[in-house]
Tab-separated table of C-alpha atoms in Angstrom:
chain	number	residue	atom	x	y	z
G	13	TYR	CA	25.383	-4.554	57.563
G	14	ARG	CA	28.887	-5.979	57.495
G	15	SER	CA	30.347	-6.500	54.044
G	16	SER	CA	32.548	-9.516	53.455
G	17	CYS	CA	36.041	-9.233	51.991
G	18	VAL	CA	36.996	-6.214	54.099
G	19	PHE	CA	40.588	-6.528	52.875
G	20	LEU	CA	39.435	-5.523	49.382
G	21	ASP	CA	38.057	-2.172	50.482
G	22	PRO	CA	40.603	0.540	51.397
G	23	GLY	CA	37.719	2.632	52.789
G	24	GLN	CA	36.714	-0.087	55.233
G	25	MET	CA	40.362	-0.749	56.027
G	26	THR	CA	40.799	2.931	56.898
G	27	ASP	CA	37.760	2.745	59.167
G	28	LEU	CA	39.325	-0.264	60.883
G	29	LEU	CA	42.498	1.734	61.552
G	30	PHE	CA	40.455	4.384	63.358
G	31	THR	CA	38.533	1.653	65.185
G	32	GLU	CA	41.800	0.146	66.397
G	33	LYS	CA	43.063	3.589	67.438
G	34	ASP	CA	39.897	4.069	69.498
G	35	LEU	CA	40.342	0.641	71.087
G	36	VAL	CA	43.964	1.405	71.967
G	37	THR	CA	42.823	4.612	73.698
G	38	SER	CA	40.173	2.626	75.562
G	39	LEU	CA	42.757	-0.004	76.516
G	40	LYS	CA	45.106	2.668	77.871
G	41	ASP	CA	42.252	4.097	79.958
G	42	TYR	CA	41.643	0.622	81.363
G	43	ILE	CA	45.361	0.175	82.155
G	44	GLN	CA	45.419	3.555	83.892
G	45	ALA	CA	42.347	2.601	85.946
G	46	GLU	CA	43.996	-0.675	86.965
G	47	GLU	CA	47.203	1.137	87.880
G	48	ASN	CA	45.266	3.669	89.990
G	49	LYS	CA	43.498	0.791	91.721
G	50	LEU	CA	46.760	-1.021	92.407
G	51	GLU	CA	48.313	2.217	93.636
G	52	GLN	CA	45.509	2.584	96.205
G	53	ILE	CA	45.981	-1.035	97.327
G	54	LYS	CA	49.747	-0.571	97.516
G	55	LYS	CA	49.419	2.557	99.697
G	56	TRP	CA	47.038	0.697	101.994
G	57	ALA	CA	49.431	-2.278	102.214
G	58	ASP	CA	52.447	-0.006	102.889
G	59	ARG	CA	50.596	1.824	105.648
G	60	LEU	CA	49.560	-1.424	107.352
G	61	ASP	CA	53.039	-2.856	106.901
G	62	VAL	CA	54.540	0.023	108.913
G	63	LEU	CA	51.783	-0.241	111.533
G	64	SER	CA	52.167	-4.022	111.889
G	65	ALA	CA	55.953	-3.741	112.244
G	66	ALA	CA	55.570	-1.280	115.112
G	67	ALA	CA	52.807	-3.333	116.777
G	68	MET	CA	54.727	-6.617	116.615
G	69	GLN	CA	57.627	-5.207	118.603
G	70	ASP	CA	55.421	-5.202	121.736
G	71	PRO	CA	51.959	-6.572	120.908
G	72	GLU	CA	50.623	-6.347	124.482
G	73	GLY	CA	51.940	-2.857	125.014
G	74	PHE	CA	50.559	-1.761	121.606
G	75	LEU	CA	47.080	-3.095	122.361
G	76	GLY	CA	47.243	-1.628	125.868
G	77	HIS	CA	46.565	1.731	124.283
G	78	PRO	CA	42.772	2.061	123.818
G	79	VAL	CA	43.095	3.959	120.506
G	80	ASN	CA	45.180	1.144	118.987
G	81	ALA	CA	42.661	-1.436	120.181
G	82	PHE	CA	39.783	0.580	118.668
G	83	LYS	CA	41.544	1.038	115.333
G	84	LEU	CA	42.350	-2.687	115.091
G	85	MET	CA	38.662	-3.488	115.581
G	86	LYS	CA	37.705	-0.885	112.996
G	87	ARG	CA	40.222	-2.099	110.424
G	88	LEU	CA	39.215	-5.736	110.658
G	89	ASN	CA	35.501	-5.028	110.770
G	90	THR	CA	35.272	-2.250	108.172
G	91	GLU	CA	38.440	-1.343	106.297
G	92	TRP	CA	39.411	-4.860	105.204
G	93	ALA	CA	35.919	-5.249	103.760
G	94	GLU	CA	36.380	-1.982	101.843
G	95	LEU	CA	39.727	-3.245	100.564
G	96	GLU	CA	38.091	-6.478	99.472
G	97	ASN	CA	35.510	-4.510	97.469
G	98	LEU	CA	38.306	-2.478	95.866
G	99	VAL	CA	40.239	-5.631	94.913
G	100	LEU	CA	37.105	-7.215	93.455
G	101	LYS	CA	36.082	-4.079	91.561
G	102	ASP	CA	36.216	-4.787	87.803
G	103	MET	CA	37.901	-1.880	86.033
G	104	SER	CA	37.514	-3.487	82.584
G	105	ASP	CA	33.791	-2.803	82.090
G	106	GLY	CA	34.306	0.263	79.893
G	107	PHE	CA	36.947	-1.388	77.744
G	108	ILE	CA	35.036	-4.660	77.332
G	109	SER	CA	31.850	-2.772	76.455
G	110	ASN	CA	33.684	-0.765	73.757
G	111	LEU	CA	35.366	-3.901	72.427
G	112	THR	CA	32.025	-5.717	72.210
G	113	ILE	CA	30.471	-2.856	70.235
G	114	GLN	CA	33.413	-2.588	67.829
G	115	ARG	CA	33.804	-6.338	67.332
G	116	GLN	CA	30.825	-6.429	64.947
G	117	PHE	CA	32.957	-4.472	62.474
G	118	PHE	CA	36.037	-6.691	62.836
G	119	PRO	CA	37.301	-8.766	59.888
G	120	ASN	CA	36.623	-12.486	60.047
G	121	ASP	CA	38.628	-15.598	59.139
G	122	GLU	CA	37.721	-15.157	55.485
G	123	ASP	CA	39.139	-11.631	55.503
G	124	GLN	CA	42.367	-12.703	57.196
G	125	THR	CA	42.808	-15.565	54.724
G	126	GLY	CA	42.040	-13.228	51.817
G	127	ALA	CA	44.634	-10.708	52.974
G	128	ALA	CA	47.211	-13.496	53.329
G	129	LYS	CA	46.450	-14.759	49.819
G	130	ALA	CA	46.814	-11.206	48.505
G	131	LEU	CA	50.307	-11.063	50.007
G	132	LEU	CA	51.215	-14.409	48.402
G	133	ARG	CA	49.844	-13.131	45.084
G	134	LEU	CA	52.027	-10.029	45.264
G	135	GLN	CA	55.020	-12.157	46.207
G	136	ASP	CA	54.638	-14.241	43.045
G	137	THR	CA	53.702	-11.494	40.614
G	138	TYR	CA	56.472	-9.092	41.588
G	139	GLN	CA	59.038	-11.790	42.529
G	140	LEU	CA	59.476	-10.630	46.120
G	141	ASP	CA	61.431	-12.935	48.411
G	142	THR	CA	60.095	-13.698	51.874
G	143	ASN	CA	62.976	-12.006	53.682
G	144	THR	CA	62.455	-8.731	51.779
G	145	ILE	CA	58.753	-8.751	52.656
G	146	SER	CA	59.303	-9.780	56.277
G	147	THR	CA	62.011	-7.244	57.069
G	148	GLY	CA	60.623	-4.314	55.061
G	149	ASP	CA	61.324	-0.724	56.041
G	150	LEU	CA	57.690	0.189	56.686
G	151	SER	CA	56.278	-2.945	58.260
G	152	VAL	CA	57.953	-5.995	59.753
G	153	LEU	CA	56.471	-9.496	59.858
G	154	THR	CA	57.057	-11.405	63.096
G	155	VAL	CA	57.666	-15.151	63.399
G	156	ASP	CA	53.958	-15.538	64.170
G	157	ASP	CA	53.014	-13.582	61.022
G	158	CYS	CA	55.253	-15.728	58.808
G	159	TYR	CA	53.886	-18.871	60.422
G	160	ASP	CA	50.290	-17.733	59.832
G	161	LEU	CA	51.022	-17.040	56.153
G	162	GLY	CA	52.489	-20.522	55.860
G	163	ARG	CA	49.401	-21.974	57.539
G	164	VAL	CA	47.089	-20.226	55.053
G	165	ALA	CA	49.100	-21.659	52.154
G	166	TYR	CA	49.074	-25.102	53.794
G	167	SER	CA	45.279	-25.012	54.179
G	168	GLU	CA	45.072	-24.457	50.406
G	169	ALA	CA	47.481	-27.357	49.760
G	170	ASP	CA	49.901	-24.737	48.406
G	171	TYR	CA	53.085	-26.421	49.611
G	172	TYR	CA	55.356	-24.113	47.620
G	173	HIS	CA	54.319	-21.048	49.644
G	174	THR	CA	54.046	-23.127	52.815
G	175	GLU	CA	57.736	-23.926	52.469
G	176	LEU	CA	58.705	-20.318	51.711
G	177	TRP	CA	56.982	-18.852	54.755
G	178	MET	CA	57.764	-21.636	57.213
G	179	ALA	CA	61.414	-21.363	56.165
G	180	GLN	CA	61.251	-17.605	56.848
G	181	ALA	CA	59.704	-18.259	60.269
G	182	LEU	CA	62.500	-20.743	61.041
G	183	ARG	CA	65.121	-18.270	59.839
G	184	GLN	CA	63.815	-15.602	62.216
G	185	LEU	CA	63.699	-18.088	65.104
G	186	ASP	CA	67.309	-19.059	64.343
G	187	GLN	CA	68.235	-15.356	64.460
G	188	GLY	CA	66.959	-15.151	68.038
G	189	GLU	CA	63.428	-13.842	67.594
G	190	THR	CA	61.099	-15.263	70.226
G	191	SER	CA	57.469	-16.301	70.023
G	192	SER	CA	55.020	-17.446	72.679
G	193	ALA	CA	52.856	-19.245	70.115
G	194	VAL	CA	55.300	-20.871	67.672
G	195	ASP	CA	58.427	-22.954	68.221
G	196	ASP	CA	61.060	-24.606	66.032
G	197	VAL	CA	59.436	-28.034	66.322
G	198	THR	CA	56.085	-26.855	64.963
G	199	VAL	CA	57.695	-24.968	62.071
G	200	LEU	CA	59.978	-27.897	61.175
G	201	ASP	CA	56.975	-30.221	61.159
G	202	TYR	CA	55.271	-28.096	58.501
G	203	LEU	CA	58.522	-27.623	56.590
G	204	SER	CA	59.339	-31.319	56.325
G	205	TYR	CA	55.855	-32.168	55.076
G	206	SER	CA	55.645	-29.282	52.583
G	207	VAL	CA	58.982	-30.107	50.932
G	208	TYR	CA	58.053	-33.815	50.906
G	209	GLN	CA	54.853	-32.941	49.042
G	210	GLN	CA	57.011	-31.188	46.436
G	211	GLY	CA	59.107	-34.333	45.952
G	212	ALA	CA	62.214	-33.136	47.838
G	213	LEU	CA	62.780	-36.253	49.969
G	214	GLU	CA	66.339	-35.448	51.055
G	215	ARG	CA	65.361	-32.040	52.372
G	216	ALA	CA	62.273	-33.477	54.052
G	217	LEU	CA	64.562	-35.981	55.793
G	218	GLU	CA	66.956	-33.202	56.892
G	219	PHE	CA	64.145	-31.169	58.459
G	220	THR	CA	62.750	-34.283	60.171
G	221	LYS	CA	66.133	-35.148	61.697
G	222	ARG	CA	66.536	-31.585	62.957
G	223	LEU	CA	63.052	-31.773	64.493
G	224	LEU	CA	63.910	-35.027	66.293
G	225	GLN	CA	67.068	-33.487	67.747
G	226	LEU	CA	64.785	-30.969	69.483
G	227	ASP	CA	62.000	-33.412	70.333
G	228	PRO	CA	63.165	-37.073	70.159
G	229	ALA	CA	59.739	-38.330	71.254
G	230	HIS	CA	57.804	-36.589	68.465
G	231	GLN	CA	55.540	-39.393	67.280
G	232	ARG	CA	54.756	-38.162	63.766
G	233	ALA	CA	58.369	-37.203	63.059
G	234	ASN	CA	59.621	-40.646	64.121
G	235	GLY	CA	57.143	-42.249	61.765
G	236	ASN	CA	58.067	-39.865	58.952
G	237	LEU	CA	61.785	-40.520	59.493
G	238	LYS	CA	61.399	-44.219	58.756
G	239	TYR	CA	59.074	-43.544	55.822
G	240	PHE	CA	61.326	-40.890	54.258
G	241	GLU	CA	64.421	-43.100	54.631
G	242	TYR	CA	62.591	-46.001	52.989
G	243	GLN	CA	61.301	-43.831	50.124
G	244	LEU	CA	64.721	-42.216	49.616
G	245	ALA	CA	66.455	-45.604	49.404
G	246	LYS	CA	63.833	-46.753	46.932
G	247	GLN	CA	64.255	-43.583	44.877
G	248	ARG	CA	68.042	-43.877	44.770
G	249	LYS	CA	67.744	-47.439	43.562
G	250	VAL	CA	65.529	-46.272	40.697
G	251	GLU	CA	67.976	-43.460	39.922
G	252	VAL	CA	70.858	-45.910	39.626
G	253	ASN	CA	68.869	-48.101	37.261
G	254	LYS	CA	67.572	-45.225	35.166
G	255	ARG	CA	70.711	-43.058	35.475
G	256	GLU	CA	68.721	-39.905	36.173
G	257	GLU	CA	70.375	-36.700	34.989
G	258	PRO	CA	71.911	-34.639	37.851
G	259	GLU	CA	70.013	-31.539	36.662
G	260	SER	CA	66.669	-33.349	36.852
G	261	ARG	CA	67.392	-34.572	40.357
G	262	GLN	CA	68.501	-31.118	41.501
G	263	LYS	CA	65.336	-29.550	40.094
G	264	ARG	CA	63.172	-32.127	41.852
G	265	GLU	CA	65.005	-31.703	45.163
G	266	MET	CA	64.736	-27.913	45.044
G	267	GLY	CA	60.964	-28.097	44.663
G	268	GLY	CA	59.306	-25.048	43.152
G	269	ARG	CA	56.071	-23.400	42.260
G	270	SER	CA	53.469	-25.804	40.956
G	271	ASN	CA	51.900	-25.487	37.527
G	272	ASP	CA	49.080	-22.976	37.686
G	273	TYR	CA	45.625	-23.305	36.202
G	274	LEU	CA	46.317	-20.213	34.098
G	275	PRO	CA	48.422	-21.067	31.005
G	276	GLU	CA	49.494	-17.464	30.442
G	277	ARG	CA	50.318	-16.689	34.084
G	278	LYS	CA	54.060	-16.358	33.424
G	279	LYS	CA	53.516	-13.786	30.677
G	280	TYR	CA	50.896	-11.944	32.736
G	281	GLU	CA	53.248	-11.620	35.706
G	282	GLN	CA	56.152	-10.540	33.490
G	283	LEU	CA	54.005	-7.748	32.045
G	284	CYS	CA	52.963	-6.671	35.533
G	285	ARG	CA	56.655	-6.383	36.479
G	286	GLY	CA	57.354	-4.230	33.426
G	287	GLU	CA	59.136	-7.022	31.566
G	288	GLY	CA	56.791	-6.887	28.604
G	289	ILE	CA	57.415	-6.935	24.883
G	290	LYS	CA	59.255	-3.827	23.786
G	291	MET	CA	58.107	-2.196	20.581
G	292	THR	CA	60.651	-1.782	17.825
G	293	PRO	CA	61.705	1.849	17.277
G	294	ARG	CA	59.925	1.741	13.922
G	295	ARG	CA	56.613	0.709	15.468
G	296	GLN	CA	57.028	3.156	18.298
G	297	SER	CA	57.604	6.002	15.853
G	298	ARG	CA	54.078	5.430	14.545
G	299	LEU	CA	52.505	6.152	17.915
G	300	PHE	CA	51.431	9.768	18.294
G	301	CYS	CA	49.939	12.289	20.683
G	302	ARG	CA	47.341	14.635	19.257
G	303	TYR	CA	44.509	17.014	20.014
G	304	TYR	CA	41.306	15.132	19.217
G	305	ASP	CA	37.881	16.620	18.391
G	306	ASN	CA	36.110	13.492	16.981
G	307	ASN	CA	35.592	14.863	13.489
G	308	ARG	CA	34.937	18.410	14.654
G	309	HIS	CA	32.369	17.558	17.269
G	310	PRO	CA	30.706	20.836	18.375
G	311	ARG	CA	31.779	20.357	22.004
G	312	TYR	CA	35.452	19.806	21.107
G	313	VAL	CA	36.189	22.035	18.112
G	314	ILE	CA	37.422	24.860	20.330
G	315	GLY	CA	38.617	22.714	23.246
G	316	PRO	CA	39.827	19.356	21.853
G	317	VAL	CA	40.960	16.588	24.207
G	318	LYS	CA	44.496	15.240	24.432
G	319	GLN	CA	44.745	11.771	22.890
G	320	GLU	CA	47.791	9.485	23.099
G	321	ASP	CA	48.406	6.181	21.300
G	322	GLU	CA	49.324	3.493	23.845
G	323	TRP	CA	49.467	0.571	21.377
G	324	ASP	CA	48.969	0.075	17.663
G	325	ARG	CA	47.660	-3.469	17.124
G	326	PRO	CA	45.034	-3.477	18.547
G	327	LEU	CA	44.675	0.261	18.749
G	328	ILE	CA	44.610	1.348	22.405
G	329	VAL	CA	44.363	5.083	23.049
G	330	ARG	CA	44.475	7.181	26.201
G	331	PHE	CA	42.549	10.422	26.717
G	332	HIS	CA	44.198	12.810	29.177
G	333	SER	CA	42.514	15.130	31.719
G	334	ILE	CA	39.153	13.695	30.761
G	335	VAL	CA	37.435	14.189	34.136
G	336	SER	CA	37.960	16.647	36.970
G	337	ASP	CA	38.917	15.840	40.566
G	338	LYS	CA	35.490	17.065	41.667
G	339	GLU	CA	33.743	14.649	39.288
G	340	MET	CA	35.920	11.733	40.399
G	341	ASP	CA	35.266	12.500	44.068
G	342	LYS	CA	31.512	12.514	43.427
G	343	VAL	CA	31.640	9.156	41.606
G	344	LYS	CA	33.601	7.627	44.504
G	345	GLU	CA	31.163	9.103	46.999
G	346	LEU	CA	28.203	7.584	45.127
G	347	ALA	CA	29.902	4.208	44.728
G	348	LYS	CA	31.385	3.613	48.185
G	349	PRO	CA	28.163	2.604	49.994
G	350	ARG	CA	27.396	0.084	47.240
G	351	LEU	CA	30.771	-1.562	46.787
G	352	ARG	CA	30.462	-5.345	46.801
G	353	ARG	CA	32.770	-8.181	45.810
G	354	ALA	CA	33.092	-8.061	42.007
G	355	THR	CA	31.542	-10.903	39.990
G	356	VAL	CA	32.265	-12.642	36.677
G	357	HIS	CA	30.136	-14.584	34.236
G	358	ASP	CA	30.247	-18.350	34.852
G	359	PRO	CA	30.090	-20.060	31.416
G	360	GLN	CA	28.855	-23.275	33.048
G	361	THR	CA	25.820	-21.797	34.797
G	362	GLY	CA	25.360	-18.571	32.855
G	363	LYS	CA	25.165	-16.720	36.186
G	364	LEU	CA	27.282	-13.978	37.744
G	365	THR	CA	29.491	-15.262	40.545
G	366	THR	CA	32.597	-14.301	42.538
G	367	ALA	CA	35.924	-15.808	41.455
G	368	HIS	CA	39.409	-16.098	42.926
G	369	TYR	CA	40.897	-14.547	39.792
G	370	ARG	CA	38.904	-11.318	40.178
G	371	VAL	CA	39.770	-9.722	43.499
G	372	SER	CA	38.146	-6.303	43.769
G	373	LYS	CA	34.944	-4.552	44.767
G	374	SER	CA	32.568	-2.884	42.360
G	375	ALA	CA	29.369	-0.858	42.194
G	376	TRP	CA	27.066	0.131	39.329
G	377	LEU	CA	25.863	3.701	38.755
G	378	GLY	CA	23.047	4.698	36.404
G	379	ALA	CA	22.962	8.019	34.527
G	380	TYR	CA	19.729	8.975	36.319
G	381	GLU	CA	21.369	8.814	39.754
G	382	HIS	CA	23.383	12.012	39.594
G	383	PRO	CA	24.169	14.728	37.000
G	384	VAL	CA	27.894	13.888	37.215
G	385	VAL	CA	27.267	10.334	35.997
G	386	ASP	CA	25.151	11.694	33.153
G	387	GLN	CA	27.879	14.212	32.261
G	388	ILE	CA	30.537	11.476	32.102
G	389	ASN	CA	28.279	9.312	29.938
G	390	GLN	CA	27.682	12.214	27.549
G	391	ARG	CA	31.413	12.910	27.377
G	392	ILE	CA	32.109	9.269	26.471
G	393	GLU	CA	29.487	9.439	23.716
G	394	ASP	CA	30.838	12.705	22.341
G	395	ILE	CA	34.464	11.519	22.288
G	396	THR	CA	33.956	7.946	21.024
G	397	GLY	CA	30.935	8.497	18.782
G	398	LEU	CA	29.239	5.513	20.405
G	399	ASP	CA	25.652	5.587	21.650
G	400	VAL	CA	25.873	5.064	25.430
G	401	SER	CA	22.125	4.530	25.710
G	402	THR	CA	22.820	0.909	24.777
G	403	ALA	CA	25.721	0.606	27.184
G	404	GLU	CA	25.844	-0.953	30.622
G	405	ASP	CA	25.694	1.309	33.653
G	406	LEU	CA	28.917	2.845	34.862
G	407	GLN	CA	30.855	0.144	36.733
G	408	VAL	CA	33.036	1.555	39.499
G	409	ALA	CA	35.829	-0.773	40.672
G	410	ASN	CA	38.084	-0.501	43.689
G	411	TYR	CA	41.261	-2.581	43.953
G	412	GLY	CA	42.968	-2.580	47.338
G	413	VAL	CA	46.461	-3.968	47.981
G	414	GLY	CA	46.682	-7.310	46.178
G	415	GLY	CA	43.512	-6.559	44.202
G	416	GLN	CA	43.591	-7.859	40.637
G	417	TYR	CA	41.604	-9.232	37.717
G	418	GLU	CA	43.447	-11.985	35.880
G	419	PRO	CA	43.435	-12.243	32.040
G	420	HIS	CA	39.963	-12.134	30.527
G	421	PHE	CA	37.969	-10.860	27.556
G	422	ASP	CA	35.362	-8.132	27.858
G	423	PHE	CA	33.358	-9.619	24.999
G	424	GLY	CA	31.373	-12.859	24.998
G	425	ARG	CA	32.822	-15.695	22.935
G	426	LYS	CA	30.866	-17.944	20.579
G	427	ASP	CA	30.933	-20.743	23.149
G	428	GLU	CA	29.170	-18.395	25.588
G	429	PRO	CA	25.953	-17.543	23.746
G	430	ASP	CA	24.211	-16.316	26.902
G	431	ALA	CA	27.185	-14.460	28.385
G	432	PHE	CA	25.243	-11.249	29.023
G	433	GLU	CA	21.711	-12.579	29.267
G	434	GLU	CA	21.550	-11.686	32.950
G	435	LEU	CA	22.414	-8.085	32.109
G	436	GLY	CA	19.779	-8.004	29.376
G	437	THR	CA	22.311	-6.741	26.839
G	438	GLY	CA	24.220	-7.841	23.767
G	439	ASN	CA	27.930	-8.278	23.217
G	440	ARG	CA	30.456	-5.666	24.256
G	441	ILE	CA	31.834	-3.694	21.325
G	442	ALA	CA	34.327	-1.468	23.122
G	443	THR	CA	35.723	-0.655	26.549
G	444	TRP	CA	36.276	2.758	28.139
G	445	LEU	CA	38.493	2.495	31.222
G	446	LEU	CA	38.773	5.578	33.395
G	447	TYR	CA	41.433	5.760	36.116
G	448	MET	CA	40.360	7.754	39.176
G	449	SER	CA	43.559	7.410	41.202
G	450	ASP	CA	47.291	7.125	40.820
G	451	VAL	CA	48.845	3.928	42.182
G	452	GLN	CA	52.160	3.978	44.024
G	453	ALA	CA	53.235	0.572	42.694
G	454	GLY	CA	51.586	-2.110	40.573
G	455	GLY	CA	48.041	-1.980	39.227
G	456	ALA	CA	48.849	-1.785	35.494
G	457	THR	CA	46.360	-2.923	32.845
G	458	VAL	CA	48.195	-5.456	30.675
G	459	PHE	CA	47.257	-7.104	27.394
G	460	THR	CA	48.709	-10.597	27.504
G	461	ASP	CA	48.258	-11.519	23.843
G	462	VAL	CA	50.204	-8.545	22.456
G	463	GLY	CA	52.422	-7.601	25.409
G	464	ALA	CA	51.080	-4.105	26.053
G	465	ALA	CA	51.083	-2.579	29.529
G	466	VAL	CA	49.109	0.555	30.409
G	467	LEU	CA	49.876	2.280	33.711
G	468	PRO	CA	47.076	3.859	35.760
G	469	LYS	CA	47.092	7.648	35.692
G	470	LYS	CA	44.489	9.649	37.543
G	471	GLY	CA	42.022	11.527	35.367
G	472	THR	CA	42.850	9.642	32.156
G	473	ALA	CA	40.760	7.121	30.225
G	474	VAL	CA	41.915	4.241	28.034
G	475	PHE	CA	39.742	3.086	25.120
G	476	TRP	CA	39.781	0.106	22.759
G	477	TYR	CA	37.413	-1.913	20.566
G	478	ASN	CA	36.663	-5.491	21.666
G	479	LEU	CA	34.998	-6.486	18.388
G	480	PHE	CA	35.901	-6.152	14.737
G	481	PRO	CA	33.365	-4.373	12.464
G	482	SER	CA	32.156	-7.853	11.483
G	483	GLY	CA	31.108	-8.518	15.079
G	484	GLU	CA	33.849	-11.094	15.601
G	485	GLY	CA	35.793	-10.821	18.856
G	486	ASP	CA	39.303	-9.378	18.750
G	487	TYR	CA	41.274	-11.898	20.813
G	488	ARG	CA	44.215	-9.510	20.992
G	489	THR	CA	42.237	-7.488	23.557
G	490	ARG	CA	42.614	-10.144	26.266
G	491	HIS	CA	43.699	-8.090	29.266
G	492	ALA	CA	44.187	-8.130	33.005
G	493	ALA	CA	44.425	-5.791	35.986
G	494	CYS	CA	47.749	-6.426	37.761
G	495	PRO	CA	47.780	-6.709	41.564
G	496	VAL	CA	48.125	-3.410	43.400
G	497	LEU	CA	51.445	-3.596	45.243
G	498	VAL	CA	51.291	-0.304	47.155
G	499	GLY	CA	48.304	2.027	47.332
G	500	ASN	CA	44.798	1.481	46.002
G	501	LYS	CA	43.256	1.806	42.587
G	502	TRP	CA	39.922	3.386	41.744
G	503	GLY	CA	38.486	3.176	38.270
G	504	GLU	CA	35.300	3.056	36.271
G	505	SER	CA	34.461	1.360	33.039
G	506	ARG	CA	31.647	1.540	30.596
G	507	THR	CA	31.010	-1.123	27.997
G	508	ARG	CA	28.783	-0.611	25.045
G	509	THR	CA	26.795	-3.834	24.898
G	510	ARG	CA	24.172	-3.677	22.164
G	511	PHE	CA	24.535	-3.067	18.490
G	512	SER	CA	23.024	0.152	17.222
G	513	PRO	CA	23.750	2.469	14.259
G	514	GLN	CA	26.643	3.921	16.216
G	515	GLY	CA	27.813	0.700	17.864
G	516	PRO	CA	28.153	-0.658	21.532
G	517	THR	CA	30.770	-0.129	24.491
G	518	LYS	CA	31.859	-1.078	28.043
G	519	THR	CA	32.697	1.683	30.478
G	520	GLU	CA	34.605	0.994	33.627
G	521	VAL	CA	35.824	3.359	36.297
G	522	ILE	CA	38.913	2.189	38.149
G	523	GLN	CA	39.386	3.745	41.557
């Protein structure tokens, strides 16, 4: 079975690295075999070259010797046939066979496009310019790579990113980088159209003229030149009549990122970059760290847990050292074979479906499946005082590079009466979010309504209530998982989903 969305799964990505390493070894073996074959042919050719040179000095005298006559007959009748067989011998069988076997595990077009989109997502969220990404210390993007990223954006009618990456490809070509697949004309063709689509006619005209200097017979560019000149003249006439402000014209000519479907995207990305709302010193002074025993719970009277206030309104708390490395490893081990593209509830159909705003893989673990899962569930119940028997199964999530979950609520709103019908549960009272890995960069959990940002820390769990005691949803708990910039993020969550005397929760494990 080959899972889709390979780029979301660091485990599968790691396997692919080893697969590629094996293929490189196989390729080197093939090269060595070809070199050995050519070496044999070369020795044979050199030997005959010397023999022919000597024979041609006096052909009749050479053939007058019976041994030379015999060997000529032998060579032409036998040895040249052997050489022919050697030349025709295919040394690639082993390599091709290995490649064919491994190809079934290769990523497909969807994976490549998904990985490209992840890179564009990181570029926007963390405000990374194309040159910084392309010429990074650890990994360098070639002209072909930049061109392919631009092509992915173009296929999505994302002309903003098309322009950024085609411009980077052109910049690297101008700096002398060579490519067998991409040339200036092709890149300029995409550039002129992408900036035109953003309303920057003058720049579109500049790129078109530069293209025609390289290829005067380019049919589409010649047509575009006339069209752009006509549209620009028409636009300038309107500007004169309307006296357009210079700032407005400059903004239009510079293009820019299009309005996104997500109204709060700007705030979400700011929080992910650490540019969130800063608490006043007075508010911050009311946040505490404490040893917590949940009203002298028998399991925690002697060994209370460390609790830290992350935010005050709504109250978001973090429990430290809540699970051991051994327990986290076991949860990951149980989850890995089941990881599938994460789904969301579609309010239109009432069904669970994949979505472009939730980019991760997840798996569900029941308490009956392993004692470790049962132990974690019991710990959640003991610490929160909530009855986990009415909670969903443990949801284990894995966010690879670029993985994210854009702003959402964990609870069902009034306009979604059947939000959790498919799960057979009620509304989600609270969320328990356990981090099972540290993340090198990115991956914060941010609350867009209040401006809170919680960083992932291995072995800790974050907890908050989604509903007020009245059962009404707390809209301040709208939150998101920021894209992972470097590393990968494992976590689990548990959400209590049915009302009971003790109340319901959601539990999620982030890996």
